[in-house]
CSV table of C-alpha atoms and ligand atoms in Angstrom, one decimal:
chain,number,residue,atom,x,y,z
A,4,UNK,CA,20.6,-12.3,-5.9
A,5,UNK,CA,20.8,-14.6,-9.0
A,6,UNK,CA,17.2,-15.7,-9.9
A,7,UNK,CA,16.9,-18.6,-12.3
A,8,UNK,CA,13.7,-18.7,-14.3
A,9,UNK,CA,14.1,-22.0,-16.1
A,10,UNK,CA,10.8,-23.7,-14.8
A,11,UNK,CA,7.3,-23.9,-15.0
A,12,UNK,CA,5.0,-23.0,-12.1
A,13,UNK,CA,2.6,-25.5,-10.5
A,14,UNK,CA,0.8,-25.9,-7.2
A,15,UNK,CA,-0.8,-23.9,-4.5
A,16,UNK,CA,0.1,-20.7,-2.7
A,17,UNK,CA,-1.5,-18.9,0.2
A,18,UNK,CA,-1.0,-15.1,-0.1
A,19,UNK,CA,0.3,-13.3,2.9
A,20,UNK,CA,-1.9,-10.6,4.6
A,21,UNK,CA,-2.7,-7.4,3.1
A,22,UNK,CA,-0.3,-4.6,3.8
A,23,UNK,CA,-2.9,-1.7,3.6
A,24,UNK,CA,-5.2,-3.4,5.9
A,25,UNK,CA,-2.6,-4.6,8.3
A,26,UNK,CA,-1.3,-1.0,9.0
A,27,UNK,CA,-4.8,0.2,9.4
A,28,UNK,CA,-5.6,-2.6,11.9
A,29,UNK,CA,-2.6,-1.8,14.1
A,30,UNK,CA,-3.4,2.1,13.9
A,31,UNK,CA,-7.0,1.9,14.4
A,32,UNK,CA,-6.7,-0.7,17.1
A,33,UNK,CA,-4.3,1.4,19.0
A,34,UNK,CA,-6.7,4.4,19.2
A,35,UNK,CA,-9.8,2.2,19.9
A,36,UNK,CA,-10.9,1.3,23.3
A,37,UNK,CA,-10.0,-2.2,24.5
A,38,UNK,CA,-8.4,-5.1,22.6
A,39,UNK,CA,-8.2,-5.7,18.8
A,40,UNK,CA,-7.4,-9.2,17.8
A,41,UNK,CA,-5.8,-9.5,14.4
A,42,UNK,CA,-5.5,-12.8,12.5
A,43,UNK,CA,-3.5,-13.0,9.3
A,44,UNK,CA,-1.5,-9.5,9.9
A,45,UNK,CA,1.4,-9.2,7.6
A,46,UNK,CA,4.5,-9.2,9.5
A,47,UNK,CA,6.7,-7.3,7.0
A,48,UNK,CA,9.2,-4.5,7.7
A,49,UNK,CA,6.7,-1.9,6.8
A,50,UNK,CA,4.1,-3.2,9.1
A,51,UNK,CA,6.7,-3.6,11.9
A,52,UNK,CA,7.5,0.1,11.5
A,53,UNK,CA,3.9,0.8,12.2
A,54,UNK,CA,3.9,-1.3,15.3
A,55,UNK,CA,7.0,0.1,16.6
A,56,UNK,CA,5.6,3.7,16.2
A,57,UNK,CA,2.7,2.8,18.4
A,58,UNK,CA,4.7,0.8,20.8
A,59,UNK,CA,6.8,4.0,21.3
A,60,UNK,CA,3.5,5.8,22.2
A,61,UNK,CA,2.7,3.4,25.0
A,62,UNK,CA,0.7,0.8,23.0
A,63,UNK,CA,1.2,-2.9,24.0
A,64,UNK,CA,1.1,-5.3,20.9
A,65,UNK,CA,1.2,-8.8,22.0
A,66,UNK,CA,1.6,-12.0,20.0
A,67,UNK,CA,-0.6,-14.9,21.0
A,68,UNK,CA,-0.1,-17.9,18.7
A,69,UNK,CA,-0.9,-16.7,15.1
A,70,UNK,CA,-2.9,-13.9,16.5
A,71,UNK,CA,-1.8,-10.3,17.3
A,72,UNK,CA,-3.6,-8.4,20.1
A,73,UNK,CA,-3.4,-4.6,20.1
A,74,UNK,CA,-4.3,-3.2,23.6
A,75,UNK,CA,-6.0,-0.1,22.5
A,76,UNK,CA,-6.0,3.0,24.7
A,77,UNK,CA,-8.7,5.0,23.1
A,78,UNK,CA,-8.6,8.2,20.9
A,79,UNK,CA,-6.8,10.3,23.4
A,80,UNK,CA,-4.6,7.3,25.0
A,81,UNK,CA,-1.4,7.8,23.3
A,82,UNK,CA,1.7,9.0,25.3
A,83,UNK,CA,4.4,11.2,24.0
A,84,UNK,CA,7.2,9.0,22.5
A,85,UNK,CA,10.7,9.4,24.0
A,86,UNK,CA,12.3,9.8,20.6
A,87,UNK,CA,11.6,10.4,17.0
A,88,UNK,CA,9.2,7.9,15.4
A,89,UNK,CA,10.8,6.0,12.7
A,90,UNK,CA,8.6,5.1,9.7
A,91,UNK,CA,11.5,3.0,8.0
A,92,UNK,CA,10.7,2.8,4.3
A,93,UNK,CA,6.9,3.1,4.7
A,94,UNK,CA,4.8,5.9,3.2
A,95,UNK,CA,1.6,4.5,4.5
A,96,UNK,CA,2.9,4.6,8.1
A,97,UNK,CA,4.2,8.2,7.7
A,98,UNK,CA,1.2,9.7,6.0
A,99,UNK,CA,-1.6,7.9,8.0
A,100,UNK,CA,0.1,8.3,11.4
A,101,UNK,CA,0.6,12.1,10.8
A,102,UNK,CA,-3.3,12.5,10.6
A,103,UNK,CA,-3.5,10.8,14.2
A,104,UNK,CA,-0.2,12.7,15.6
A,105,UNK,CA,-1.9,16.1,14.4
A,106,UNK,CA,-4.6,15.5,16.8
A,107,UNK,CA,-2.4,14.9,19.8
A,108,UNK,CA,-1.6,17.2,22.6
A,109,UNK,CA,2.0,16.4,22.5
A,110,UNK,CA,4.8,17.1,20.1
A,111,UNK,CA,6.3,14.5,17.8
A,112,UNK,CA,8.9,14.1,15.2
A,113,UNK,CA,8.6,11.5,12.4
A,114,UNK,CA,11.4,10.4,10.2
A,115,UNK,CA,12.3,7.5,7.8
A,116,UNK,CA,15.0,5.9,5.7
A,117,UNK,CA,16.8,7.6,2.8
A,118,UNK,CA,14.1,6.5,0.2
A,119,UNK,CA,11.2,7.8,2.4
A,120,UNK,CA,13.1,11.1,3.1
A,121,UNK,CA,12.8,11.7,-0.7
A,122,UNK,CA,9.0,11.2,-1.0
A,123,UNK,CA,6.6,14.3,-1.0
A,124,UNK,CA,4.8,15.2,2.3
A,125,UNK,CA,3.3,18.5,0.9
A,126,UNK,CA,0.2,16.5,0.1
A,127,UNK,CA,-0.5,15.9,3.8
A,128,UNK,CA,1.1,19.0,5.3
A,129,UNK,CA,-1.2,21.1,3.3
A,130,UNK,CA,-4.6,19.8,4.2
A,131,UNK,CA,-3.4,19.1,7.9
A,132,UNK,CA,-2.3,22.9,8.0
A,133,UNK,CA,-5.8,23.8,6.7
A,134,UNK,CA,-7.1,21.9,9.6
A,135,UNK,CA,-5.1,24.0,12.0
A,136,UNK,CA,-2.3,21.6,12.5
A,137,UNK,CA,1.2,22.8,13.4
A,138,UNK,CA,3.2,20.5,11.1
A,139,UNK,CA,6.4,21.4,9.3
A,140,UNK,CA,9.2,19.7,7.4
A,141,UNK,CA,12.4,20.2,9.5
A,142,UNK,CA,14.5,20.0,6.2
A,143,UNK,CA,12.4,22.8,4.8
A,144,UNK,CA,11.7,20.9,1.6
A,145,UNK,CA,8.3,19.3,2.3
A,146,UNK,CA,10.1,16.1,2.9
A,147,UNK,CA,10.7,14.2,6.2
A,148,UNK,CA,11.5,14.6,9.0
A,149,UNK,CA,8.2,16.2,10.0
A,150,UNK,CA,7.7,17.9,13.4
A,151,UNK,CA,4.1,18.0,14.5
A,152,UNK,CA,3.3,20.2,17.5
A,153,UNK,CA,-0.3,20.6,19.3
A,154,UNK,CA,-1.8,23.6,17.9
A,155,UNK,CA,-5.0,24.5,19.9
A,156,UNK,CA,-7.9,25.4,17.9
A,157,UNK,CA,-8.5,28.6,19.7
A,158,UNK,CA,-11.8,28.5,22.0
A,159,UNK,CA,-13.5,25.5,20.2
A,160,UNK,CA,-14.4,22.4,22.1
A,161,UNK,CA,-15.6,18.9,21.1
A,162,UNK,CA,-17.6,17.2,23.7
A,163,UNK,CA,-16.1,19.4,26.5
A,164,UNK,CA,-12.4,18.9,25.5
A,165,UNK,CA,-10.7,21.7,23.9
A,166,UNK,CA,-10.3,20.8,20.2
A,167,UNK,CA,-6.9,20.7,18.5
A,168,UNK,CA,-8.0,20.6,14.9
A,169,UNK,CA,-11.0,22.2,12.9
A,170,UNK,CA,-13.0,20.3,10.4
A,171,UNK,CA,-12.5,21.2,6.7
A,172,UNK,CA,-13.7,20.0,3.4
A,173,UNK,CA,-10.6,19.2,1.4
A,174,UNK,CA,-10.6,18.7,-2.5
A,175,UNK,CA,-7.6,16.4,-3.0
A,176,UNK,CA,-5.7,17.0,-6.2
A,177,UNK,CA,-4.5,13.3,-6.2
A,178,UNK,CA,-6.4,10.2,-5.9
A,179,UNK,CA,-4.5,8.8,-2.8
A,180,UNK,CA,-5.8,6.6,-0.1
A,181,UNK,CA,-2.7,7.7,2.0
A,182,UNK,CA,-3.8,11.4,1.8
A,183,UNK,CA,-7.5,10.7,2.2
A,184,UNK,CA,-6.9,8.5,5.3
A,185,UNK,CA,-4.6,11.1,6.9
A,186,UNK,CA,-7.4,13.6,6.7
A,187,UNK,CA,-10.0,11.2,7.9
A,188,UNK,CA,-8.0,10.1,10.9
A,189,UNK,CA,-7.4,13.8,11.7
A,190,UNK,CA,-11.0,14.6,11.3
A,191,UNK,CA,-11.7,12.5,14.3
A,192,UNK,CA,-9.9,15.2,16.4
A,193,UNK,CA,-11.6,18.2,14.6
A,194,UNK,CA,-14.3,20.4,16.0
A,195,UNK,CA,-16.9,22.3,13.8
A,196,UNK,CA,-18.7,19.3,12.3
A,197,UNK,CA,-17.8,16.6,9.8
A,198,UNK,CA,-14.5,16.6,7.9
A,199,UNK,CA,-14.7,15.5,4.3
A,200,UNK,CA,-12.5,14.7,1.4
A,201,UNK,CA,-13.2,14.6,-2.3
A,202,UNK,CA,-10.8,12.8,-4.7
A,203,UNK,CA,-10.6,12.9,-8.3
A,204,UNK,CA,-11.1,9.3,-8.5
A,205,UNK,CA,-11.9,7.0,-5.5
A,206,UNK,CA,-8.7,5.3,-4.0
A,207,UNK,CA,-8.7,2.2,-1.9
A,208,UNK,CA,-11.3,2.3,0.7
A,209,UNK,CA,-9.7,0.2,3.5
A,210,UNK,CA,-9.8,3.1,6.1
A,211,UNK,CA,-13.5,3.9,5.5
A,212,UNK,CA,-14.4,0.1,5.9
A,213,UNK,CA,-12.4,-0.4,9.1
A,214,UNK,CA,-13.2,2.8,10.8
A,215,UNK,CA,-17.0,2.0,10.1
A,216,UNK,CA,-16.4,-1.5,11.6
A,217,UNK,CA,-14.8,0.2,14.7
A,218,UNK,CA,-17.9,2.4,15.4
A,219,UNK,CA,-16.9,5.7,13.6
A,220,UNK,CA,-19.8,7.7,11.9
A,221,UNK,CA,-18.2,7.8,8.5
A,222,UNK,CA,-20.2,7.8,5.1
A,223,UNK,CA,-19.4,8.0,1.4
A,224,UNK,CA,-21.3,10.0,-1.3
A,225,UNK,CA,-19.9,9.6,-4.7
A,226,UNK,CA,-16.1,10.6,-4.5
A,227,UNK,CA,-16.5,12.4,-1.1
A,228,UNK,CA,-16.0,10.7,2.3
A,229,UNK,CA,-17.3,12.4,5.6
A,230,UNK,CA,-16.3,11.6,9.1
A,231,UNK,CA,-17.8,13.0,12.3
A,232,UNK,CA,-15.5,14.1,15.3
A,233,UNK,CA,-14.8,12.2,18.6
A,234,UNK,CA,-16.2,8.6,17.6
A,235,UNK,CA,-16.2,5.9,20.3
A,236,UNK,CA,-13.9,3.4,18.7
A,237,UNK,CA,-14.3,-0.2,20.0
A,238,UNK,CA,-11.8,-2.9,19.6
A,239,UNK,CA,-12.7,-5.6,17.1
A,240,UNK,CA,-11.6,-8.9,15.9
A,241,UNK,CA,-10.2,-8.6,12.4
A,242,UNK,CA,-9.3,-11.2,9.7
A,243,UNK,CA,-6.9,-9.7,7.3
A,244,UNK,CA,-7.3,-10.9,3.8
A,245,UNK,CA,-4.3,-11.8,1.4
A,246,UNK,CA,-2.9,-8.9,-0.5
A,247,UNK,CA,-3.7,-8.7,-4.0
A,248,UNK,CA,-0.6,-6.6,-4.6
A,249,UNK,CA,1.4,-9.7,-3.5
A,250,UNK,CA,-0.7,-12.0,-5.3
A,251,UNK,CA,-0.2,-10.0,-8.4
A,252,UNK,CA,3.4,-11.3,-9.0
A,253,UNK,CA,2.1,-15.0,-9.0
A,254,UNK,CA,-0.9,-13.9,-11.3
A,255,UNK,CA,1.7,-12.4,-13.7
A,256,UNK,CA,4.2,-15.2,-13.3
A,257,UNK,CA,1.5,-17.8,-13.9
A,258,UNK,CA,0.3,-16.0,-17.1
A,259,UNK,CA,3.6,-15.4,-18.8
A,260,UNK,CA,5.7,-18.7,-17.7
A,261,UNK,CA,4.9,-21.4,-20.3
A,262,UNK,CA,3.3,-24.5,-19.0
A,263,UNK,CA,2.1,-23.0,-15.7
A,264,UNK,CA,-1.1,-23.5,-13.6
A,265,UNK,CA,-1.2,-22.3,-10.1
A,266,UNK,CA,-3.9,-21.9,-7.5
A,267,UNK,CA,-3.5,-18.7,-5.6
A,268,UNK,CA,-5.6,-18.8,-2.3
A,269,UNK,CA,-6.8,-16.0,-0.1
A,270,UNK,CA,-6.6,-13.1,-2.6
A,271,UNK,CA,-8.2,-9.8,-1.3
A,272,UNK,CA,-10.8,-8.8,-4.1
A,273,UNK,CA,-11.8,-5.2,-2.8
A,274,UNK,CA,-13.0,-3.6,-5.8
A,275,UNK,CA,-10.9,-0.5,-5.2
A,276,UNK,CA,-7.8,-2.8,-5.5
A,277,UNK,CA,-8.4,-5.4,-8.0
A,278,UNK,CA,-7.9,-3.6,-11.4
A,279,UNK,CA,-5.2,-6.0,-12.3
A,280,UNK,CA,-7.7,-8.7,-12.8
A,281,UNK,CA,-9.5,-6.8,-15.3
A,282,UNK,CA,-6.3,-5.7,-17.1
A,283,UNK,CA,-4.9,-9.4,-17.1
A,284,UNK,CA,-8.2,-10.8,-18.5
A,285,UNK,CA,-8.4,-8.0,-21.2
A,286,UNK,CA,-4.9,-8.9,-22.3
A,287,UNK,CA,-6.1,-12.5,-22.7
A,288,UNK,CA,-5.1,-14.0,-19.3
A,289,UNK,CA,-6.8,-17.2,-18.2
A,290,UNK,CA,-7.8,-16.5,-14.6
A,291,UNK,CA,-10.8,-18.2,-13.0
A,292,UNK,CA,-12.3,-17.5,-9.7
A,293,UNK,CA,-12.6,-20.9,-8.0
A,294,UNK,CA,-14.2,-19.8,-4.6
A,295,UNK,CA,-15.3,-16.4,-3.2
A,296,UNK,CA,-15.8,-15.6,0.5
A,297,UNK,CA,-15.7,-12.8,3.0
A,298,UNK,CA,-12.5,-12.2,5.0
A,299,UNK,CA,-13.5,-9.9,7.9
A,300,UNK,CA,-15.6,-7.5,5.9
A,301,UNK,CA,-13.5,-7.6,2.8
A,302,UNK,CA,-14.2,-9.8,-0.2
A,303,UNK,CA,-11.6,-12.5,-1.0
A,304,UNK,CA,-11.2,-15.3,-3.4
A,305,UNK,CA,-9.1,-18.2,-4.7
A,306,UNK,CA,-7.8,-17.8,-8.2
A,307,UNK,CA,-6.7,-20.5,-10.8
A,308,UNK,CA,-4.1,-19.0,-13.1
A,309,UNK,CA,-3.0,-20.7,-16.4
A,310,UNK,CA,-0.2,-19.6,-18.7
A,311,UNK,CA,-1.7,-17.6,-21.6
A,312,UNK,CA,-0.9,-15.8,-24.8
A,313,UNK,CA,-1.3,-12.2,-23.9
A,314,UNK,CA,-1.9,-9.0,-26.1
A,315,UNK,CA,-1.0,-5.4,-25.5
A,316,UNK,CA,-3.7,-2.8,-24.4
A,317,UNK,CA,-4.3,0.7,-23.5
A,318,UNK,CA,-4.3,1.2,-19.6
A,319,UNK,CA,-5.4,4.6,-18.2
A,320,UNK,CA,-8.1,6.7,-16.6
A,321,UNK,CA,-10.1,5.6,-13.6
A,322,UNK,CA,-8.7,2.2,-13.2
A,323,UNK,CA,-5.3,3.5,-12.3
A,324,UNK,CA,-5.7,3.9,-8.5
A,325,UNK,CA,-7.1,0.4,-8.4
A,326,UNK,CA,-3.8,-1.1,-9.7
A,327,UNK,CA,-1.3,1.5,-9.0
A,328,UNK,CA,1.1,-0.7,-7.0
A,329,UNK,CA,0.7,-3.5,-9.8
A,330,UNK,CA,1.9,-1.3,-12.8
A,331,UNK,CA,5.5,-2.5,-12.4
A,332,UNK,CA,4.5,-6.2,-12.9
A,333,UNK,CA,1.8,-5.2,-15.4
A,334,UNK,CA,4.7,-3.6,-17.4
A,335,UNK,CA,6.5,-6.9,-17.1
A,336,UNK,CA,3.3,-8.7,-18.4
A,337,UNK,CA,3.2,-6.2,-21.3
A,338,UNK,CA,6.9,-7.1,-22.2
A,339,UNK,CA,5.6,-10.6,-22.9
A,340,UNK,CA,2.4,-9.5,-24.7
A,341,UNK,CA,2.0,-9.3,-28.5
A,342,UNK,CA,1.7,-5.9,-29.6
A,343,UNK,CA,1.8,-2.4,-27.8
A,344,UNK,CA,0.7,-1.5,-24.3
A,345,UNK,CA,0.3,2.1,-23.3
A,346,UNK,CA,0.1,3.0,-19.6
A,347,UNK,CA,-1.0,6.6,-19.0
A,348,UNK,CA,-2.4,8.7,-16.2
A,349,UNK,CA,0.1,7.2,-13.8
A,350,UNK,CA,2.5,10.0,-12.9
A,351,UNK,CA,2.1,8.9,-9.3
A,352,UNK,CA,4.6,6.0,-10.2
A,353,UNK,CA,7.4,8.6,-10.0
A,354,UNK,CA,6.9,9.3,-6.3
A,355,UNK,CA,6.7,5.7,-5.0
A,356,UNK,CA,9.5,3.8,-3.2
A,357,UNK,CA,11.4,4.6,-6.4
A,358,UNK,CA,10.7,6.4,-9.6
A,359,UNK,CA,8.9,3.4,-11.0
A,360,UNK,CA,8.7,4.8,-14.6
A,361,UNK,CA,12.4,5.4,-14.8
A,362,UNK,CA,13.5,2.2,-13.0
A,363,UNK,CA,11.1,0.0,-14.9
A,364,UNK,CA,12.0,1.5,-18.2
A,365,UNK,CA,15.8,1.1,-17.5
A,366,UNK,CA,15.6,-2.6,-16.3
A,367,UNK,CA,13.2,-3.7,-19.0
A,368,UNK,CA,15.7,-2.2,-21.5
A,369,UNK,CA,18.7,-4.2,-19.9
A,370,UNK,CA,16.8,-7.3,-20.7
A,371,UNK,CA,16.1,-6.4,-24.3
A,372,UNK,CA,12.6,-5.0,-24.2
A,373,UNK,CA,11.6,-2.0,-26.5
A,374,UNK,CA,10.1,0.3,-24.0
A,375,UNK,CA,9.8,4.1,-23.7
A,376,UNK,CA,9.2,6.3,-20.6
A,377,UNK,CA,6.5,9.0,-20.9
A,378,UNK,CA,5.6,11.8,-18.6
A,379,UNK,CA,2.7,9.9,-16.9
A,380,UNK,CA,3.6,6.1,-17.7
A,381,UNK,CA,5.4,3.9,-20.4
A,382,UNK,CA,4.9,2.6,-23.8
A,383,UNK,CA,5.9,-1.0,-24.0
A,384,UNK,CA,6.4,-2.8,-27.5
A,385,UNK,CA,6.1,-6.4,-26.2
A,386,UNK,CA,6.9,-9.7,-27.6
A,387,UNK,CA,10.7,-9.6,-28.4
A,388,UNK,CA,12.6,-12.3,-26.5
A,389,UNK,CA,14.1,-11.1,-23.2
A,390,UNK,CA,17.5,-12.1,-21.9
A,391,UNK,CA,19.8,-12.5,-18.9
A,392,UNK,CA,20.9,-9.1,-17.4
A,393,UNK,CA,21.6,-7.5,-14.2
A,394,UNK,CA,18.8,-5.2,-12.9
A,395,UNK,CA,18.7,-2.7,-10.1
A,396,UNK,CA,15.9,-2.6,-7.7
A,397,UNK,CA,16.8,0.8,-6.1
A,398,UNK,CA,15.7,-1.0,-2.9
A,399,UNK,CA,12.1,-0.9,-4.2
A,400,UNK,CA,10.4,-4.2,-3.2
A,401,UNK,CA,7.9,-4.1,-6.1
A,402,UNK,CA,10.7,-3.7,-8.6
A,403,UNK,CA,12.6,-6.7,-7.2
A,404,UNK,CA,9.4,-8.9,-7.5
A,405,UNK,CA,8.5,-7.8,-10.6
A,406,UNK,CA,11.9,-8.8,-12.2
A,407,UNK,CA,11.6,-12.1,-10.6
A,408,UNK,CA,8.6,-12.5,-12.6
A,409,UNK,CA,10.4,-11.3,-15.6
A,410,UNK,CA,13.1,-14.0,-15.1
A,411,UNK,CA,10.4,-16.6,-15.1
A,412,UNK,CA,8.7,-15.5,-18.1
A,413,UNK,CA,12.0,-15.2,-20.0
A,414,UNK,CA,13.2,-18.6,-18.7
A,415,UNK,CA,16.5,-17.0,-18.1
A,416,UNK,CA,18.8,-16.0,-15.1
A,417,UNK,CA,18.6,-12.7,-13.8
A,418,UNK,CA,20.9,-10.8,-11.4
A,419,UNK,CA,18.6,-8.7,-9.1
A,420,UNK,CA,20.7,-6.3,-7.1
A,421,UNK,CA,19.3,-5.6,-3.6
A,422,UNK,CA,16.6,-8.3,-3.9
A,423,UNK,CA,16.3,-8.6,0.0
A,424,UNK,CA,14.1,-5.5,-0.1
A,425,UNK,CA,11.2,-7.8,-0.8
A,426,UNK,CA,11.1,-8.1,3.0
A,427,UNK,CA,9.4,-4.5,3.1
A,428,UNK,CA,6.1,-6.1,1.9
A,429,UNK,CA,6.7,-9.9,1.3
A,430,UNK,CA,9.0,-11.7,3.4
A,431,UNK,CA,9.3,-15.2,2.0
A,432,UNK,CA,8.6,-14.2,-1.6
A,433,UNK,CA,11.5,-16.1,-3.1
A,434,UNK,CA,10.8,-19.1,-1.0
A,435,UNK,CA,7.2,-19.1,-2.0
A,436,UNK,CA,8.2,-18.6,-5.8
A,437,UNK,CA,10.7,-21.4,-5.8
A,438,UNK,CA,8.2,-23.9,-4.0
A,439,UNK,CA,6.1,-23.5,-7.2
A,440,UNK,CA,9.0,-24.1,-9.6
A,441,UNK,CA,8.9,-27.4,-11.5
A,442,UNK,CA,11.7,-28.3,-13.8
A,443,UNK,CA,10.5,-28.2,-17.5
B,17,S3P,C1,-1.5,2.7,0.1
B,17,S3P,C2,-1.9,3.6,-0.9
B,17,S3P,C3,-1.3,3.7,-2.1
B,17,S3P,C4,-0.3,2.7,-2.4
B,17,S3P,C5,0.4,2.2,-1.2
B,17,S3P,C6,-0.4,1.9,-0.1
B,17,S3P,C7,-2.3,2.7,1.4
B,17,S3P,O1,-0.6,5.0,-2.1
B,17,S3P,O2,0.5,3.0,-3.5
B,17,S3P,O3,1.4,1.2,-1.6
B,17,S3P,O4,-2.2,1.6,2.1
B,17,S3P,O5,-3.0,3.6,1.6
B,17,S3P,P1,-1.2,6.3,-2.5
B,17,S3P,O6,-2.3,6.5,-1.6
B,17,S3P,O7,-0.2,7.5,-2.1
B,17,S3P,O8,-1.5,6.2,-3.9
């Protein structure tokens, strides 16, 4: 796709629903008793993958106007799927659903596309195995497809039912909400008391918030989350706030595109997700909060963003999990900032939908940016004028959207190969961007 960046950005945008929260609403709704009504669910390819997995296990998911109703069947109401579950491109679907599947009394196989088949699964296989799950990589390399078989936890019972898993405490080596959520979901099917997970740095907490709202006995002490087994989950009404990870492209585009002023409505402001705002402001970005409100138990806000002269900065340490998905677009902002930006402590970027350190570095260089890859991040020497180029997305949605932003900032055309992968998290991204474009 050829993207022309020869415009300023003006007007208003309503950010589509949060992907992380949408996945969790479908999953937790499916294993709750009764109906869960969801407003603002993100209908992107990743979320459709989650919906199809639960439909394959007997859950009815219905559209009623702009609402989606999940007819939950309770913790033990899922049915064995007739075929392999397909998670498509979605790491969140795979890792979270595996925690639920490990607790079922039927066998499943879960697989995904060629990108997902390259992503590490040992991070969930290891803790689930500690909990007594019978889970293995069929390709023998800790990658998909995964086979999950019911492994009875010998003679233990929970509330009269023979237990499948046993409660553990897990010290996670990575700050990963997918790993944490997988273990917490499995913990609901485990005997022997509460299951707990400690992370090196706290990752996004949407699972904790949503499970608590559905009635689970879940608590947080410092960097540790505890969950009790066999909760009685009850269907809820949920309003999904807008995805700050999607808003991030417009925040960045508004800041680096000269002469721009945009109002971005419905931005999720969960403190475990909004690190980009702190970074953008420290770089000198003019971002004001116009209104704050509550969107179904999650904080949200409308943000006014004006083009700004940015300066480079050091980004690392505890803030990283709160902006991990925004680092590609932050790297683009850094390319337009005066001075050097160092991104460190972000080795996780290598195991996302693409190796985002290698892919960002390669594509930014193609546009004329002076950038180096490091073991756990990038060093970006900003300020040089960027120019037309052809960039490769490697079918990674966040790379495609980051380079549309780079084209806007540079005021040039960019040939983005495989740009349709934006549908993974943001169908309508290019339409929303062009609706804000005004000729200079
Ligand atoms: C997600 C967690 C993050 C993030 C991903 C969504 C989630 O992954 O990168 O896009 O919804 O839990 P990790 O938990 O592996 O860091």
